[in-house]
Short mmCIF file of C-alpha atoms and ligand atoms in Angstrom, two decimals:
data_model
loop_
_atom_site.label_atom_id
_atom_site.label_comp_id
_atom_site.label_asym_id
_atom_site.label_seq_id
_atom_site.Cartn_x
_atom_site.Cartn_y
_atom_site.Cartn_z
CA UNK A 1208 -3.68 8.14 21.42
CA UNK A 1209 -1.57 10.08 18.90
CA UNK A 1210 -1.00 8.52 15.47
CA UNK A 1211 0.86 5.23 16.20
CA UNK A 1212 1.61 4.42 12.54
CA UNK A 1213 4.76 6.54 12.29
CA UNK A 1214 6.85 3.54 11.17
CA UNK A 1215 4.58 2.66 8.27
CA UNK A 1216 3.36 -0.73 7.14
CA UNK A 1217 5.01 -3.66 5.39
CA UNK A 1218 4.34 -7.08 4.00
CA UNK A 1219 6.62 -9.97 3.22
CA UNK A 1220 7.43 -13.65 2.86
CA UNK A 1221 5.05 -14.22 -0.06
CA UNK A 1222 3.86 -17.77 -0.68
CA UNK A 1223 1.35 -18.79 -3.37
CA UNK A 1224 -1.45 -18.66 -0.79
CA UNK A 1225 -0.34 -16.09 1.77
CA UNK A 1226 1.77 -13.22 3.05
CA UNK A 1227 2.79 -11.64 6.35
CA UNK A 1228 1.42 -8.19 7.16
CA UNK A 1229 3.48 -6.01 9.49
CA UNK A 1230 3.29 -2.81 11.41
CA UNK A 1231 4.69 -1.52 14.68
CA UNK A 1232 2.88 0.99 16.84
CA UNK A 1233 5.03 3.94 17.93
CA UNK A 1234 3.58 7.32 18.81
CA UNK A 1235 7.13 8.61 19.44
CA UNK A 1236 9.52 6.57 17.23
CA UNK A 1237 12.81 7.09 19.06
CA UNK A 1238 11.39 7.54 22.56
CA UNK A 1239 14.19 7.80 25.14
CA UNK A 1240 12.61 5.65 27.87
CA UNK A 1241 13.55 1.94 27.41
CA UNK A 1242 10.46 0.96 29.41
CA UNK A 1243 8.24 2.60 26.79
CA UNK A 1244 9.65 1.76 23.35
CA UNK A 1245 8.09 3.95 20.70
CA UNK A 1246 6.42 5.97 23.45
CA UNK A 1247 3.78 3.27 23.83
CA UNK A 1248 2.11 2.33 27.14
CA UNK A 1249 3.34 -0.96 28.71
CA UNK A 1250 0.23 -2.94 27.84
CA UNK A 1251 -1.24 -4.87 24.92
CA UNK A 1252 -2.96 -2.75 22.27
CA UNK A 1253 -5.50 -4.32 19.89
CA UNK A 1254 -4.79 -3.65 16.20
CA UNK A 1255 -7.41 -4.52 13.60
CA UNK A 1256 -6.39 -5.22 10.00
CA UNK A 1257 -8.05 -5.57 6.63
CA UNK A 1258 -6.95 -7.16 3.37
CA UNK A 1259 -8.78 -6.15 0.20
CA UNK A 1260 -8.70 -6.94 -3.49
CA UNK A 1261 -8.76 -3.28 -4.44
CA UNK A 1262 -7.01 -0.09 -3.43
CA UNK A 1263 -10.26 1.48 -2.20
CA UNK A 1264 -10.98 -1.43 0.16
CA UNK A 1265 -14.42 -1.98 -1.32
CA UNK A 1266 -13.91 -5.78 -1.50
CA UNK A 1267 -12.49 -6.99 1.83
CA UNK A 1268 -11.31 -10.60 1.60
CA UNK A 1269 -9.85 -11.03 5.11
CA UNK A 1270 -9.92 -9.08 8.35
CA UNK A 1271 -9.13 -9.61 11.99
CA UNK A 1272 -7.59 -8.25 15.16
CA UNK A 1273 -4.06 -8.81 16.46
CA UNK A 1274 -2.60 -7.85 19.84
CA UNK A 1275 0.43 -5.54 19.73
CA UNK A 1276 2.45 -6.63 22.77
CA UNK A 1277 5.00 -4.56 24.68
CA UNK A 1278 7.35 -7.60 24.77
CA UNK A 1279 7.69 -7.25 20.97
CA UNK A 1280 7.78 -3.44 20.96
CA UNK A 1281 4.12 -3.37 19.84
CA UNK A 1282 4.98 -4.92 16.50
CA UNK A 1283 2.38 -7.14 14.82
CA UNK A 1284 3.02 -9.91 12.30
CA UNK A 1285 -0.26 -11.09 10.80
CA UNK A 1286 -0.12 -14.38 8.91
CA UNK A 1287 -2.73 -14.34 6.14
CA UNK A 1288 -3.37 -17.49 4.12
CA UNK A 1289 -5.99 -18.92 1.79
CA UNK A 1290 -5.23 -16.26 -0.84
CA UNK A 1291 -5.05 -16.59 -4.61
CA UNK A 1292 -1.60 -17.12 -6.18
CA UNK A 1293 0.04 -14.37 -8.23
CA UNK A 1294 -2.49 -11.77 -7.07
CA UNK A 1295 -2.25 -8.20 -5.79
CA UNK A 1296 -3.86 -7.31 -2.46
CA UNK A 1297 -4.10 -4.16 -0.38
CA UNK A 1298 -3.96 -3.95 3.42
CA UNK A 1299 -4.24 -1.51 6.28
CA UNK A 1300 -4.40 -1.42 10.08
CA UNK A 1301 -6.43 0.45 12.66
CA UNK A 1302 -5.59 1.17 16.32
CA UNK A 1303 -8.19 3.09 18.28
CA UNK A 1304 -9.43 5.79 15.95
CA UNK A 1305 -6.20 5.93 13.92
CA UNK A 1306 -5.97 4.36 10.47
CA UNK A 1307 -2.61 3.33 8.96
CA UNK A 1308 -1.50 4.10 5.42
CA UNK A 1309 -2.45 1.35 2.97
CA UNK A 1310 0.09 -1.10 1.57
CA UNK A 1311 0.09 -3.14 -1.61
CA UNK A 1312 1.25 -6.73 -1.49
CA UNK A 1313 1.29 -9.73 -3.79
CA UNK A 1314 1.27 -13.49 -3.38
CA UNK A 1315 3.83 -15.70 -5.10
CA UNK A 1316 2.89 -17.56 -8.25
CA UNK A 1317 1.35 -21.01 -8.28
CA UNK A 1318 4.04 -23.76 -8.49
CA UNK A 1319 2.98 -24.66 -12.05
CA UNK A 1320 2.94 -21.05 -13.31
CA UNK A 1321 5.36 -19.85 -15.99
CA UNK A 1322 4.66 -16.15 -15.61
CA UNK A 1323 7.83 -13.97 -15.35
CA UNK A 1324 8.53 -12.62 -11.85
CA UNK A 1325 9.57 -8.99 -11.45
CA UNK A 1326 11.93 -8.37 -8.54
CA UNK A 1327 14.29 -5.82 -7.04
CA UNK A 1328 17.42 -6.26 -4.90
CA UNK A 1329 18.50 -3.58 -2.43
CA UNK A 1330 21.26 -3.38 0.20
CA UNK A 1331 23.43 -1.12 2.39
CA UNK A 1332 21.41 1.90 3.47
CA UNK A 1333 23.39 3.77 6.10
CA UNK A 1334 20.99 6.50 7.18
CA UNK A 1335 23.46 9.29 7.86
CA UNK A 1336 25.19 8.78 4.48
CA UNK A 1337 22.31 9.93 2.35
CA UNK A 1338 18.74 10.06 1.21
CA UNK A 1339 16.71 6.98 0.27
CA UNK A 1340 15.75 8.40 -3.13
CA UNK A 1341 16.72 5.11 -4.80
CA UNK A 1342 14.11 3.34 -2.66
CA UNK A 1343 11.45 5.81 -3.79
CA UNK A 1344 12.24 4.88 -7.41
CA UNK A 1345 12.21 1.21 -6.47
CA UNK A 1346 8.75 1.69 -4.93
CA UNK A 1347 7.49 3.28 -8.13
CA UNK A 1348 8.40 0.11 -10.06
CA UNK A 1349 6.00 -1.93 -7.86
CA UNK A 1350 7.92 -5.17 -8.29
CA UNK A 1351 6.34 -8.51 -7.38
CA UNK A 1352 8.89 -8.90 -4.59
CA UNK A 1353 11.81 -6.97 -3.06
CA UNK A 1354 14.89 -8.72 -1.71
CA UNK A 1355 17.14 -6.92 0.75
CA UNK A 1356 20.59 -8.44 1.15
CA UNK A 1357 21.64 -6.76 4.35
CA UNK A 1358 23.03 -3.73 6.12
CA UNK A 1359 19.42 -2.58 6.49
CA UNK A 1360 20.67 -0.64 9.51
CA UNK A 1361 24.18 0.13 10.72
CA UNK A 1362 24.74 -0.40 14.41
CA UNK A 1363 27.45 2.26 14.40
CA UNK A 1364 27.31 5.95 13.56
CA UNK A 1365 29.60 7.91 11.26
CA UNK A 1366 28.99 11.48 12.31
CA UNK A 1367 32.07 12.82 10.51
CA UNK A 1368 30.69 12.11 7.02
CA UNK A 1369 27.01 12.55 7.82
CA UNK A 1370 24.78 14.31 5.31
CA UNK A 1371 21.81 13.97 7.67
CA UNK A 1372 21.57 13.51 11.40
CA UNK A 1373 21.01 10.08 12.83
CA UNK A 1374 20.19 11.51 16.27
CA UNK A 1375 21.99 11.37 19.54
CA UNK A 1376 22.79 7.65 19.77
CA UNK A 1377 26.27 6.22 19.19
CA UNK A 1378 26.77 2.49 18.54
CA UNK A 1379 23.69 0.37 19.29
CA UNK A 1380 24.35 -2.54 21.66
CA UNK A 1381 21.10 -2.93 23.65
CA UNK A 1382 17.59 -3.95 22.63
CA UNK A 1383 16.40 -0.39 23.26
CA UNK A 1384 19.17 1.09 21.11
CA UNK A 1385 18.63 -1.36 18.23
CA UNK A 1386 14.87 -0.68 18.34
CA UNK A 1387 15.47 3.05 18.15
CA UNK A 1388 17.93 2.60 15.29
CA UNK A 1389 15.31 0.77 13.20
CA UNK A 1390 12.71 3.34 14.18
CA UNK A 1391 15.01 6.19 13.12
CA UNK A 1392 15.60 4.55 9.73
CA UNK A 1393 11.87 3.99 9.26
CA UNK A 1394 11.12 7.66 9.84
CA UNK A 1395 12.37 8.05 6.24
CA UNK A 1396 9.30 8.29 3.98
CA UNK A 1397 11.06 6.65 1.00
CA UNK A 1398 11.91 3.56 3.05
CA UNK A 1399 8.29 3.36 4.22
CA UNK A 1400 7.10 3.78 0.62
CA UNK A 1401 9.31 0.92 -0.57
CA UNK A 1402 7.82 -1.37 2.08
CA UNK A 1403 4.27 -0.26 1.28
CA UNK A 1404 4.75 -0.90 -2.45
CA UNK A 1405 5.63 -4.61 -2.49
CA UNK A 1406 6.28 -7.63 -0.26
CA UNK A 1407 9.85 -7.91 1.00
CA UNK A 1408 12.06 -10.92 1.61
CA UNK A 1409 15.00 -9.61 3.63
CA UNK A 1410 18.17 -11.24 4.85
CA UNK A 1411 20.84 -9.66 7.00
CA UNK A 1412 24.55 -9.03 6.83
CA UNK A 1413 26.84 -7.92 9.65
CA UNK A 1414 25.72 -4.40 10.50
CA UNK A 1415 22.34 -5.53 11.77
CA UNK A 1416 24.45 -6.68 14.75
CA UNK A 1417 28.12 -5.62 14.59
CA UNK A 1418 30.70 -4.92 11.86
CA UNK A 1419 32.19 -8.15 10.43
CA UNK A 1420 30.85 -10.39 13.22
CA UNK A 1421 30.65 -14.11 12.66
CA UNK A 1422 28.43 -16.58 14.50
CA UNK A 1423 28.96 -16.38 18.23
CA UNK A 1424 31.44 -13.51 17.90
CA UNK A 1425 34.03 -13.72 20.67
CA UNK A 1426 31.93 -16.38 22.38
CA UNK A 1427 31.25 -14.21 25.41
CA UNK A 1428 27.87 -14.10 27.15
CA UNK A 1429 27.89 -10.34 26.55
CA UNK A 1430 28.17 -10.80 22.78
CA UNK A 1431 25.41 -13.43 22.69
CA UNK A 1432 23.12 -11.09 24.68
CA UNK A 1433 23.89 -8.30 22.22
CA UNK A 1434 23.25 -10.55 19.22
CA UNK A 1435 19.96 -11.78 20.71
CA UNK A 1436 18.89 -8.17 21.24
CA UNK A 1437 19.81 -7.28 17.67
CA UNK A 1438 17.97 -10.29 16.26
CA UNK A 1439 14.87 -9.48 18.29
CA UNK A 1440 14.87 -5.87 17.08
CA UNK A 1441 15.36 -7.12 13.49
CA UNK A 1442 12.31 -9.36 13.83
CA UNK A 1443 10.27 -6.56 15.37
CA UNK A 1444 10.89 -4.39 12.29
CA UNK A 1445 10.60 -6.88 9.42
CA UNK A 1446 7.63 -8.80 8.01
CA UNK A 1447 9.07 -12.23 8.88
CA UNK A 1448 7.24 -15.56 9.20
CA UNK A 1449 9.31 -16.88 12.10
CA UNK A 1450 10.26 -15.25 15.37
CA UNK A 1451 13.50 -15.50 17.34
CA UNK A 1452 14.00 -18.51 19.61
CA UNK A 1453 16.73 -19.08 22.19
CA UNK A 1454 18.70 -16.10 20.93
CA UNK A 1455 18.68 -17.31 17.30
CA UNK A 1456 16.48 -16.60 14.28
CA UNK A 1457 16.09 -18.96 11.31
CA UNK A 1458 16.74 -16.81 8.23
CA UNK A 1459 17.70 -19.16 5.41
CA UNK A 1460 14.70 -20.11 3.33
CA UNK A 1461 13.39 -20.62 -0.18
CA UNK A 1462 10.88 -18.37 -1.90
CA UNK A 1463 9.66 -19.82 -5.19
CA UNK A 1464 7.84 -18.24 -8.11
CA UNK A 1465 6.12 -20.87 -10.23
CA UNK A 1466 8.34 -23.16 -12.28
CA UNK A 1467 10.48 -20.13 -13.10
CA UNK A 1468 12.61 -19.17 -10.09
CA UNK A 1469 13.83 -20.46 -6.74
CA UNK A 1470 15.17 -17.61 -4.64
CA UNK A 1471 17.43 -19.31 -2.09
CA UNK A 1472 17.88 -16.75 0.68
CA UNK A 1473 21.01 -17.30 2.77
CA UNK A 1474 22.23 -16.32 6.23
CA UNK A 1475 25.98 -15.66 5.95
CA UNK A 1476 26.46 -14.56 9.56
CA UNK A 1477 24.58 -16.45 12.25
CA UNK A 1478 25.91 -19.97 11.59
CA UNK A 1479 29.42 -18.94 10.62
CA UNK A 1480 32.61 -20.01 12.33
CA UNK A 1481 36.31 -19.94 11.49
CA UNK A 1482 35.91 -22.48 8.69
CA UNK A 1483 32.30 -22.41 7.44
CA UNK A 1484 30.31 -19.52 6.01
CA UNK A 1485 26.90 -21.19 6.15
CA UNK A 1486 27.30 -23.93 8.74
CA UNK A 1487 26.64 -27.60 8.02
CA UNK A 1488 22.83 -27.58 8.23
CA UNK A 1489 22.38 -24.57 5.94
CA UNK A 1490 24.92 -25.81 3.40
CA UNK A 1491 23.22 -29.21 3.29
CA UNK A 1492 19.83 -27.55 2.80
CA UNK A 1493 21.22 -25.34 0.02
CA UNK A 1494 23.13 -27.97 -1.92
CA UNK A 1495 20.19 -30.41 -1.74
CA UNK A 1496 17.88 -27.81 -3.22
CA UNK A 1497 20.42 -26.85 -5.90
CA UNK A 1498 20.70 -30.51 -6.94
CA UNK A 1499 16.95 -31.17 -6.96
CA UNK A 1500 15.37 -27.87 -7.95
CA UNK A 1501 13.15 -28.30 -11.01
CA UNK A 1502 12.84 -24.58 -11.79
CA UNK A 1503 14.43 -22.61 -14.62
CA UNK A 1504 16.49 -20.22 -12.45
CA UNK A 1505 18.24 -21.08 -9.16
CA UNK A 1506 19.10 -17.75 -7.55
CA UNK A 1507 21.20 -17.20 -4.43
CA UNK A 1508 20.10 -14.14 -2.47
CA UNK A 1509 22.82 -13.31 0.06
CA UNK A 1510 25.01 -10.40 1.17
CA UNK A 1511 28.60 -11.21 0.28
CA UNK A 1512 30.67 -10.98 -2.93
CA UNK A 1513 30.57 -14.56 -4.20
CA UNK A 1514 33.05 -14.59 -7.10
CA UNK A 1515 36.80 -14.49 -6.68
CA UNK A 1516 37.90 -10.87 -6.46
CA UNK A 1517 41.66 -10.39 -6.44
CA UNK A 1518 42.57 -6.84 -5.50
CA UNK A 1519 46.02 -5.92 -6.82
CA UNK A 1520 48.41 -4.23 -4.41
CA UNK A 1521 49.68 -5.03 -0.95
CA UNK A 1522 48.13 -8.09 0.73
CA UNK A 1523 45.62 -9.16 1.74
CA UNK A 1524 44.52 -9.36 -1.91
CA UNK A 1525 41.49 -11.50 -1.13
CA UNK A 1526 38.88 -10.53 1.44
CA UNK A 1527 38.62 -13.12 4.21
CA UNK A 1528 35.21 -11.82 5.38
CA UNK A 1529 33.72 -12.63 1.97
CA UNK A 1530 33.45 -15.90 -0.02
CA UNK A 1531 37.13 -15.67 -1.00
CA UNK A 1532 37.76 -16.68 2.62
CA UNK A 1533 35.67 -19.84 2.03
CA UNK A 1534 36.77 -21.15 -1.36
CA UNK A 1535 36.14 -24.86 -0.75
CA UNK A 1536 32.59 -24.12 0.40
CA UNK A 1537 32.04 -21.94 -2.67
CA UNK A 1538 33.28 -24.78 -4.90
CA UNK A 1539 30.85 -27.21 -3.26
CA UNK A 1540 27.92 -24.86 -3.93
CA UNK A 1541 28.89 -24.34 -7.58
CA UNK A 1542 29.33 -28.10 -8.00
CA UNK A 1543 25.90 -28.78 -6.47
CA UNK A 1544 24.29 -26.44 -9.00
CA UNK A 1545 25.83 -28.57 -11.74
CA UNK A 1546 25.51 -27.86 -15.45
CA UNK A 1547 22.22 -25.99 -15.02
CA UNK A 1548 24.21 -23.38 -13.09
CA UNK A 1549 23.13 -20.61 -10.79
CA UNK A 1550 22.71 -16.86 -10.44
CA UNK A 1551 23.91 -14.92 -7.39
CA UNK A 1552 22.66 -11.59 -6.06
CA UNK A 1553 24.82 -9.91 -3.46
CA UNK A 1554 25.66 -6.54 -1.88
CA UNK A 1555 27.98 -5.41 0.93
CA UNK A 1556 30.76 -3.74 -1.08
CA UNK A 1557 28.95 -0.43 -1.82
CA UNK A 1558 29.72 -0.58 -5.53
CA UNK A 1559 27.92 -2.31 -8.38
CA UNK A 1560 29.65 -5.25 -10.07
CA UNK A 1561 28.66 -8.02 -12.45
CA UNK A 1562 30.57 -11.02 -13.70
CA UNK A 1563 30.60 -14.64 -14.74
CA UNK A 1564 30.73 -17.47 -12.24
CA UNK A 1565 33.51 -19.83 -13.29
CA UNK A 1566 33.88 -23.55 -12.66
CA UNK A 1567 37.48 -22.61 -11.73
CA UNK A 1568 38.05 -18.94 -10.98
CA UNK A 1569 41.81 -19.39 -11.46
CA UNK A 1570 41.30 -20.65 -15.02
CA UNK A 1571 39.69 -18.05 -17.31
CA UNK A 1572 39.17 -20.81 -19.89
CA UNK A 1573 37.06 -22.93 -17.56
CA UNK A 1574 33.29 -23.20 -18.01
CA UNK A 1575 31.03 -20.30 -17.15
CA UNK A 1576 28.45 -21.72 -14.74
CA UNK A 1577 26.34 -18.66 -14.06
CA UNK A 1578 26.52 -15.01 -13.17
CA UNK A 1579 26.75 -12.72 -10.17
CA UNK A 1580 25.12 -9.31 -9.86
CA UNK A 1581 26.25 -7.12 -6.96
CA UNK A 1582 23.91 -4.34 -5.82
CA UNK A 1583 25.84 -1.20 -4.92
CA UNK A 1584 23.69 -0.01 -2.01
CA UNK A 1585 21.03 2.62 -1.40
CA UNK A 1586 23.19 5.19 0.43
CA UNK A 1587 26.29 3.67 2.06
CA UNK A 1588 29.53 5.33 0.97
CA UNK A 1589 31.83 3.25 -1.23
CA UNK A 1590 35.46 2.53 -0.39
CA UNK A 1591 38.16 3.95 -2.65
CA UNK A 1592 38.34 1.33 -5.43
CA UNK A 1593 40.69 1.10 -8.40
CA UNK A 1594 37.99 -0.60 -10.45
CA UNK A 1595 40.11 -0.71 -13.64
CA UNK A 1596 42.84 -2.65 -11.85
CA UNK A 1597 40.33 -5.04 -10.25
CA UNK A 1598 38.58 -5.67 -13.57
CA UNK A 1599 41.94 -6.30 -15.27
CA UNK A 1600 43.04 -8.73 -12.56
CA UNK A 1601 39.73 -10.66 -12.67
CA UNK A 1602 38.73 -11.37 -16.28
CA UNK A 1603 35.45 -12.97 -15.13
CA UNK A 1604 34.34 -9.61 -13.68
CA UNK A 1605 32.79 -7.61 -16.50
CA UNK A 1606 31.06 -4.54 -15.09
CA UNK A 1607 31.59 -1.89 -12.43
CA UNK A 1608 29.63 1.20 -11.46
CA UNK A 1609 30.34 3.47 -8.50
CA UNK A 1610 26.94 5.07 -8.01
CA UNK A 1611 24.24 4.29 -5.40
CA UNK A 1612 21.41 2.13 -6.64
CA UNK A 1613 19.69 -1.24 -6.75
CA UNK A 1614 18.99 -4.15 -9.10
CA UNK A 1615 15.73 -4.47 -10.98
CA UNK A 1616 15.05 -7.69 -12.82
CA UNK A 1617 12.67 -10.10 -14.47
CA UNK A 1618 13.03 -13.88 -14.37
CA UNK A 1619 10.96 -15.70 -16.97
CA UNK A 1620 10.95 -19.06 -18.70
CA UNK A 1621 12.88 -17.70 -21.71
CA UNK A 1622 15.28 -15.19 -20.14
CA UNK A 1623 16.55 -13.49 -17.00
CA UNK A 1624 17.10 -9.75 -17.23
CA UNK A 1625 18.95 -7.73 -14.58
CA UNK A 1626 19.13 -3.94 -14.79
CA UNK A 1627 21.51 -1.84 -12.73
CA UNK A 1628 19.48 1.18 -11.59
CA UNK A 1629 21.38 4.15 -10.18
CA UNK A 1630 21.01 7.65 -8.81
CA UNK A 1631 23.71 10.21 -9.61
CA UNK A 1632 23.73 11.49 -6.01
CA UNK A 1633 22.34 10.56 -2.59
CA UNK A 1634 23.76 13.42 -0.50
CA UNK A 1635 20.72 15.54 -1.27
CA UNK A 1636 17.12 14.60 -2.10
CA UNK A 1637 15.32 14.06 -5.40
CA UNK A 1638 17.93 12.46 -7.66
CA UNK A 1639 16.43 11.01 -10.84
CA UNK A 1640 16.92 7.31 -11.59
CA UNK A 1641 18.64 5.82 -14.61
CA UNK A 1642 19.38 2.36 -15.95
CA UNK A 1643 23.17 2.13 -16.14
CA UNK A 1644 23.19 -1.17 -17.97
CA UNK A 1645 21.17 -4.33 -18.33
CA UNK A 1646 22.30 -7.96 -18.56
CA UNK A 1647 20.26 -10.66 -20.29
CA UNK A 1648 20.77 -14.41 -20.03
CA UNK A 1649 19.00 -17.48 -21.31
CA UNK A 1650 18.49 -20.80 -19.52
CA UNK A 1651 21.20 -23.36 -20.31
CA UNK A 1652 23.28 -20.60 -21.85
CA UNK A 1653 24.68 -19.01 -18.78
CA UNK A 1654 26.83 -16.22 -20.18
CA UNK A 1655 24.88 -13.04 -19.66
CA UNK A 1656 25.11 -10.47 -22.44
CA UNK A 1657 25.39 -6.81 -21.59
CA UNK A 1658 22.28 -5.68 -23.43
CA UNK A 1659 22.87 -1.94 -23.37
CA UNK A 1660 26.39 -2.18 -24.81
CA UNK A 1661 25.27 -4.06 -27.92
FE1 LIG B 2903 27.15 -2.12 3.89
CA1 LIG B 2904 28.27 -5.62 5.22
#
């Protein structure tokens, strides 16, 4: 067998005692034959794995063998538990005589721990729009955990503005096409490096299925088949704990780091209908946790611009696809967080923004109840934005940057720091990284100061 580890390795879903280890065997990543995804034979292939305390694998703490099944495109999701909290581990796979690259992962902190957690937030990485240089810099930071807030792939193709070739496929709509889209994206070495550097906790936005879709889409059987195919392909390419069932996939979940941070990861697409962004069950889960959470920082990890964003000019001035289309639901979430407030990380808009969360977004004098930090995206091209006019029309918005990049932060018992990291260009390789600005906030004092402008 040729090298089947062309898609790299990954880990994710860190708990204090365990992680998920992932790989997918593919000797030919974007193989044309739907009956042989990844060029693999239509039979189970045993994959052995090792987890070690050290990079040289001299102290193996767990090992085993998983079956890579054709029904799941020869992906494997190994659930490892019984590990130490807040600890680095290294892992690798073997199939036949071929050895995978090694990955580094890390468990979450013990519930009583007060150690600061180092995290990154990435989003929006349309392959044909640029190079994943920002992800290479993210990998070099070796954060404790990486959150991805969606548009990991784009189901469509924009050949007219391509700076690199996606390949022959147009819009993905079948399981085979979605699989090959993920495989194409994962042929990028910087994306593989970012997965190998740290455990990921991803959530999705729309383009993992279809632009701006909500819930059941048009309600047709054809759309539900397409969505089920997209969700299956998503699972097959991410280090998730749960697998799809009955055409759905449970994505909303909490990932906690000690007594410091609750990362409340939301699904803003699957349970959505004309009136509700999250659906009743997810909203109830979220607001209950916001009311009861004993940790220092309650952090929403989700794709869509959360704060009010009035765009001057011809209507529509508010974007219905985002939280401005669900203002009552947004108010209920802010109210549930109460005086201890919340922090929101989002993406989707292909520009970087930061601002205060207001008790009443229409009243600039109302209480500040937290902050939102919007990741600009790894490659996806931004829309034309009159940022000066938007900032002027929304006094709670305080920062804009139009470059590609990601968020890099630290949440600790005394402060939460969020740095906007950016590359000057993504249309050719090897851009250096810079910190554009950094915001710092303290618990119970929820106005974040722009540290670099002091
Ligand atoms: Fe996007
Ligand atoms: Ca989006």
